[in-house]
């Protein structure tokens, strides 16, 4: 399954939409000043990912962030879910690294 990240910078804040499989909204997490607030649809577990990714990004980039997550796989097993979580974590790390490089280059050019 392909996990997709879509982003929108809003002032100094970030909106990140994470989808995979049949796109939908399963959970929304706000990480503000390193504190999480989460809303999750009934019978969804997408907050596991929205909480994880919002904390990862806040910890590295110190940006307030809203993560909207909707990843769906029919009849997902525990093994499938673990794979999706690990894949999403890997994608988040790549995304964070890209952002860190952009920020570093921007600072480097102004010096």
JSON list of C-alpha atoms in Angstrom, two decimals:
[
{"chain": "A", "resi": 1, "resn": "UNK", "atom": "CA", "xyz": [0.00, 0.00, 0.00]},
{"chain": "A", "resi": 2, "resn": "UNK", "atom": "CA", "xyz": [1.28, 3.44, -0.88]},
{"chain": "A", "resi": 3, "resn": "UNK", "atom": "CA", "xyz": [1.20, 5.98, 1.96]},
{"chain": "A", "resi": 4, "resn": "UNK", "atom": "CA", "xyz": [0.80, 9.56, 0.75]},
{"chain": "A", "resi": 5, "resn": "UNK", "atom": "CA", "xyz": [1.70, 12.79, 2.56]},
{"chain": "A", "resi": 6, "resn": "UNK", "atom": "CA", "xyz": [0.11, 16.07, 1.45]},
{"chain": "A", "resi": 7, "resn": "UNK", "atom": "CA", "xyz": [1.14, 19.25, 3.23]},
{"chain": "A", "resi": 8, "resn": "UNK", "atom": "CA", "xyz": [0.10, 22.84, 3.52]},
{"chain": "A", "resi": 9, "resn": "UNK", "atom": "CA", "xyz": [2.06, 25.47, 5.43]},
{"chain": "A", "resi": 10, "resn": "UNK", "atom": "CA", "xyz": [-0.28, 27.87, 7.20]},
{"chain": "A", "resi": 11, "resn": "UNK", "atom": "CA", "xyz": [1.77, 30.73, 8.59]},
{"chain": "A", "resi": 12, "resn": "UNK", "atom": "CA", "xyz": [4.26, 29.05, 10.93]},
{"chain": "A", "resi": 13, "resn": "UNK", "atom": "CA", "xyz": [2.03, 25.99, 11.35]},
{"chain": "A", "resi": 14, "resn": "UNK", "atom": "CA", "xyz": [1.63, 22.85, 9.30]},
{"chain": "A", "resi": 15, "resn": "UNK", "atom": "CA", "xyz": [-1.31, 20.81, 8.03]},
{"chain": "A", "resi": 16, "resn": "UNK", "atom": "CA", "xyz": [-0.38, 17.26, 7.03]},
{"chain": "A", "resi": 17, "resn": "UNK", "atom": "CA", "xyz": [-2.80, 14.84, 5.38]},
{"chain": "A", "resi": 18, "resn": "UNK", "atom": "CA", "xyz": [-1.78, 11.18, 5.45]},
{"chain": "A", "resi": 19, "resn": "UNK", "atom": "CA", "xyz": [-3.72, 8.72, 3.30]},
{"chain": "A", "resi": 20, "resn": "UNK", "atom": "CA", "xyz": [-3.37, 5.21, 2.01]},
{"chain": "A", "resi": 21, "resn": "UNK", "atom": "CA", "xyz": [-5.72, 2.71, 0.44]},
{"chain": "A", "resi": 22, "resn": "UNK", "atom": "CA", "xyz": [-9.27, 4.05, 0.32]},
{"chain": "A", "resi": 23, "resn": "UNK", "atom": "CA", "xyz": [-8.88, 7.72, 1.31]},
{"chain": "A", "resi": 24, "resn": "UNK", "atom": "CA", "xyz": [-11.03, 9.00, 4.16]},
{"chain": "A", "resi": 25, "resn": "UNK", "atom": "CA", "xyz": [-10.76, 10.98, 7.40]},
{"chain": "A", "resi": 26, "resn": "UNK", "atom": "CA", "xyz": [-10.27, 8.61, 10.33]},
{"chain": "A", "resi": 27, "resn": "UNK", "atom": "CA", "xyz": [-8.56, 10.84, 12.89]},
{"chain": "A", "resi": 28, "resn": "UNK", "atom": "CA", "xyz": [-7.33, 14.38, 13.41]},
{"chain": "A", "resi": 29, "resn": "UNK", "atom": "CA", "xyz": [-4.53, 15.26, 15.80]},
{"chain": "A", "resi": 30, "resn": "UNK", "atom": "CA", "xyz": [-3.32, 18.72, 16.81]},
{"chain": "A", "resi": 31, "resn": "UNK", "atom": "CA", "xyz": [0.12, 18.93, 18.39]},
{"chain": "A", "resi": 32, "resn": "UNK", "atom": "CA", "xyz": [0.47, 22.40, 19.90]},
{"chain": "A", "resi": 33, "resn": "UNK", "atom": "CA", "xyz": [3.34, 23.25, 22.21]},
{"chain": "A", "resi": 34, "resn": "UNK", "atom": "CA", "xyz": [4.10, 19.51, 22.41]},
{"chain": "A", "resi": 35, "resn": "UNK", "atom": "CA", "xyz": [0.58, 18.65, 23.66]},
{"chain": "A", "resi": 36, "resn": "UNK", "atom": "CA", "xyz": [-1.74, 16.36, 21.69]},
{"chain": "A", "resi": 37, "resn": "UNK", "atom": "CA", "xyz": [-5.48, 16.77, 21.11]},
{"chain": "A", "resi": 38, "resn": "UNK", "atom": "CA", "xyz": [-7.11, 14.05, 19.02]},
{"chain": "A", "resi": 39, "resn": "UNK", "atom": "CA", "xyz": [-10.51, 13.39, 17.49]},
{"chain": "A", "resi": 40, "resn": "UNK", "atom": "CA", "xyz": [-11.20, 9.97, 16.01]},
{"chain": "A", "resi": 41, "resn": "UNK", "atom": "CA", "xyz": [-14.15, 8.58, 14.07]},
{"chain": "A", "resi": 42, "resn": "UNK", "atom": "CA", "xyz": [-16.04, 5.69, 15.66]},
{"chain": "A", "resi": 43, "resn": "UNK", "atom": "CA", "xyz": [-14.43, 2.31, 14.96]},
{"chain": "A", "resi": 44, "resn": "UNK", "atom": "CA", "xyz": [-11.26, 3.86, 13.50]},
{"chain": "A", "resi": 45, "resn": "UNK", "atom": "CA", "xyz": [-7.69, 3.49, 14.74]},
{"chain": "A", "resi": 46, "resn": "UNK", "atom": "CA", "xyz": [-6.07, 6.17, 12.58]},
{"chain": "A", "resi": 47, "resn": "UNK", "atom": "CA", "xyz": [-5.11, 8.17, 15.69]},
{"chain": "A", "resi": 48, "resn": "UNK", "atom": "CA", "xyz": [-2.27, 5.72, 16.31]},
{"chain": "A", "resi": 49, "resn": "UNK", "atom": "CA", "xyz": [-0.61, 7.18, 13.22]},
{"chain": "A", "resi": 50, "resn": "UNK", "atom": "CA", "xyz": [-1.81, 10.79, 13.54]},
{"chain": "A", "resi": 51, "resn": "UNK", "atom": "CA", "xyz": [-0.51, 10.96, 17.13]},
{"chain": "A", "resi": 52, "resn": "UNK", "atom": "CA", "xyz": [2.80, 9.29, 16.25]},
{"chain": "A", "resi": 53, "resn": "UNK", "atom": "CA", "xyz": [3.54, 11.47, 13.23]},
{"chain": "A", "resi": 54, "resn": "UNK", "atom": "CA", "xyz": [2.46, 14.75, 14.82]},
{"chain": "A", "resi": 55, "resn": "UNK", "atom": "CA", "xyz": [4.82, 14.09, 17.77]},
{"chain": "A", "resi": 56, "resn": "UNK", "atom": "CA", "xyz": [7.67, 13.10, 15.45]},
{"chain": "A", "resi": 57, "resn": "UNK", "atom": "CA", "xyz": [7.33, 16.32, 13.47]},
{"chain": "A", "resi": 58, "resn": "UNK", "atom": "CA", "xyz": [6.88, 18.54, 16.51]},
{"chain": "A", "resi": 59, "resn": "UNK", "atom": "CA", "xyz": [9.90, 16.99, 18.25]},
{"chain": "A", "resi": 60, "resn": "UNK", "atom": "CA", "xyz": [12.18, 17.57, 15.24]},
{"chain": "A", "resi": 61, "resn": "UNK", "atom": "CA", "xyz": [10.86, 20.79, 13.69]},
{"chain": "A", "resi": 62, "resn": "UNK", "atom": "CA", "xyz": [9.16, 22.50, 16.68]},
{"chain": "A", "resi": 63, "resn": "UNK", "atom": "CA", "xyz": [6.15, 23.40, 14.51]},
{"chain": "A", "resi": 64, "resn": "UNK", "atom": "CA", "xyz": [2.56, 23.24, 15.68]},
{"chain": "A", "resi": 65, "resn": "UNK", "atom": "CA", "xyz": [0.88, 20.72, 13.42]},
{"chain": "A", "resi": 66, "resn": "UNK", "atom": "CA", "xyz": [-2.49, 19.24, 12.53]},
{"chain": "A", "resi": 67, "resn": "UNK", "atom": "CA", "xyz": [-2.39, 15.71, 11.10]},
{"chain": "A", "resi": 68, "resn": "UNK", "atom": "CA", "xyz": [-5.44, 14.36, 9.31]},
{"chain": "A", "resi": 69, "resn": "UNK", "atom": "CA", "xyz": [-5.11, 10.62, 8.79]},
{"chain": "A", "resi": 70, "resn": "UNK", "atom": "CA", "xyz": [-7.16, 8.12, 6.82]},
{"chain": "A", "resi": 71, "resn": "UNK", "atom": "CA", "xyz": [-5.56, 4.83, 5.89]},
{"chain": "A", "resi": 72, "resn": "UNK", "atom": "CA", "xyz": [-7.76, 1.89, 4.97]},
{"chain": "A", "resi": 73, "resn": "UNK", "atom": "CA", "xyz": [-7.01, -1.75, 4.21]},
{"chain": "A", "resi": 74, "resn": "UNK", "atom": "CA", "xyz": [-9.88, -4.23, 4.03]},
{"chain": "A", "resi": 75, "resn": "UNK", "atom": "CA", "xyz": [-9.71, -6.97, 6.68]},
{"chain": "A", "resi": 76, "resn": "UNK", "atom": "CA", "xyz": [-6.35, -5.74, 8.00]},
{"chain": "A", "resi": 77, "resn": "UNK", "atom": "CA", "xyz": [-4.52, -8.20, 10.24]},
{"chain": "A", "resi": 78, "resn": "UNK", "atom": "CA", "xyz": [-2.28, -7.20, 13.14]},
{"chain": "A", "resi": 79, "resn": "UNK", "atom": "CA", "xyz": [0.67, -7.88, 10.83]},
{"chain": "A", "resi": 80, "resn": "UNK", "atom": "CA", "xyz": [-0.82, -5.57, 8.16]},
{"chain": "A", "resi": 81, "resn": "UNK", "atom": "CA", "xyz": [-1.37, -2.82, 10.73]},
{"chain": "A", "resi": 82, "resn": "UNK", "atom": "CA", "xyz": [2.18, -3.11, 12.05]},
{"chain": "A", "resi": 83, "resn": "UNK", "atom": "CA", "xyz": [3.49, -2.90, 8.47]},
{"chain": "A", "resi": 84, "resn": "UNK", "atom": "CA", "xyz": [1.38, 0.22, 7.77]},
{"chain": "A", "resi": 85, "resn": "UNK", "atom": "CA", "xyz": [2.59, 1.89, 10.98]},
{"chain": "A", "resi": 86, "resn": "UNK", "atom": "CA", "xyz": [6.24, 1.10, 10.17]},
{"chain": "A", "resi": 87, "resn": "UNK", "atom": "CA", "xyz": [5.86, 2.26, 6.57]},
{"chain": "A", "resi": 88, "resn": "UNK", "atom": "CA", "xyz": [4.25, 5.52, 7.70]},
{"chain": "A", "resi": 89, "resn": "UNK", "atom": "CA", "xyz": [6.99, 6.09, 10.29]},
{"chain": "A", "resi": 90, "resn": "UNK", "atom": "CA", "xyz": [9.61, 5.59, 7.56]},
{"chain": "A", "resi": 91, "resn": "UNK", "atom": "CA", "xyz": [7.82, 8.07, 5.26]},
{"chain": "A", "resi": 92, "resn": "UNK", "atom": "CA", "xyz": [7.54, 10.58, 8.11]},
{"chain": "A", "resi": 93, "resn": "UNK", "atom": "CA", "xyz": [11.27, 10.33, 8.84]},
{"chain": "A", "resi": 94, "resn": "UNK", "atom": "CA", "xyz": [12.04, 10.95, 5.14]},
{"chain": "A", "resi": 95, "resn": "UNK", "atom": "CA", "xyz": [9.67, 13.92, 5.07]},
{"chain": "A", "resi": 96, "resn": "UNK", "atom": "CA", "xyz": [11.18, 15.40, 8.25]},
{"chain": "A", "resi": 97, "resn": "UNK", "atom": "CA", "xyz": [14.70, 14.99, 6.85]},
{"chain": "A", "resi": 98, "resn": "UNK", "atom": "CA", "xyz": [13.67, 16.80, 3.65]},
{"chain": "A", "resi": 99, "resn": "UNK", "atom": "CA", "xyz": [12.22, 19.67, 5.69]},
{"chain": "A", "resi": 100, "resn": "UNK", "atom": "CA", "xyz": [15.32, 19.85, 7.89]},
{"chain": "A", "resi": 101, "resn": "UNK", "atom": "CA", "xyz": [17.52, 20.12, 4.79]},
{"chain": "A", "resi": 102, "resn": "UNK", "atom": "CA", "xyz": [15.33, 22.87, 3.34]},
{"chain": "A", "resi": 103, "resn": "UNK", "atom": "CA", "xyz": [15.50, 24.83, 6.60]},
{"chain": "A", "resi": 104, "resn": "UNK", "atom": "CA", "xyz": [19.28, 24.33, 6.84]},
{"chain": "A", "resi": 105, "resn": "UNK", "atom": "CA", "xyz": [19.84, 25.47, 3.24]},
{"chain": "A", "resi": 106, "resn": "UNK", "atom": "CA", "xyz": [17.61, 28.51, 3.74]},
{"chain": "A", "resi": 107, "resn": "UNK", "atom": "CA", "xyz": [19.61, 29.52, 6.84]},
{"chain": "A", "resi": 108, "resn": "UNK", "atom": "CA", "xyz": [22.91, 28.75, 5.11]},
{"chain": "A", "resi": 109, "resn": "UNK", "atom": "CA", "xyz": [22.12, 31.02, 2.13]},
{"chain": "A", "resi": 110, "resn": "UNK", "atom": "CA", "xyz": [21.33, 34.01, 4.33]},
{"chain": "A", "resi": 111, "resn": "UNK", "atom": "CA", "xyz": [24.63, 33.76, 6.24]}
]
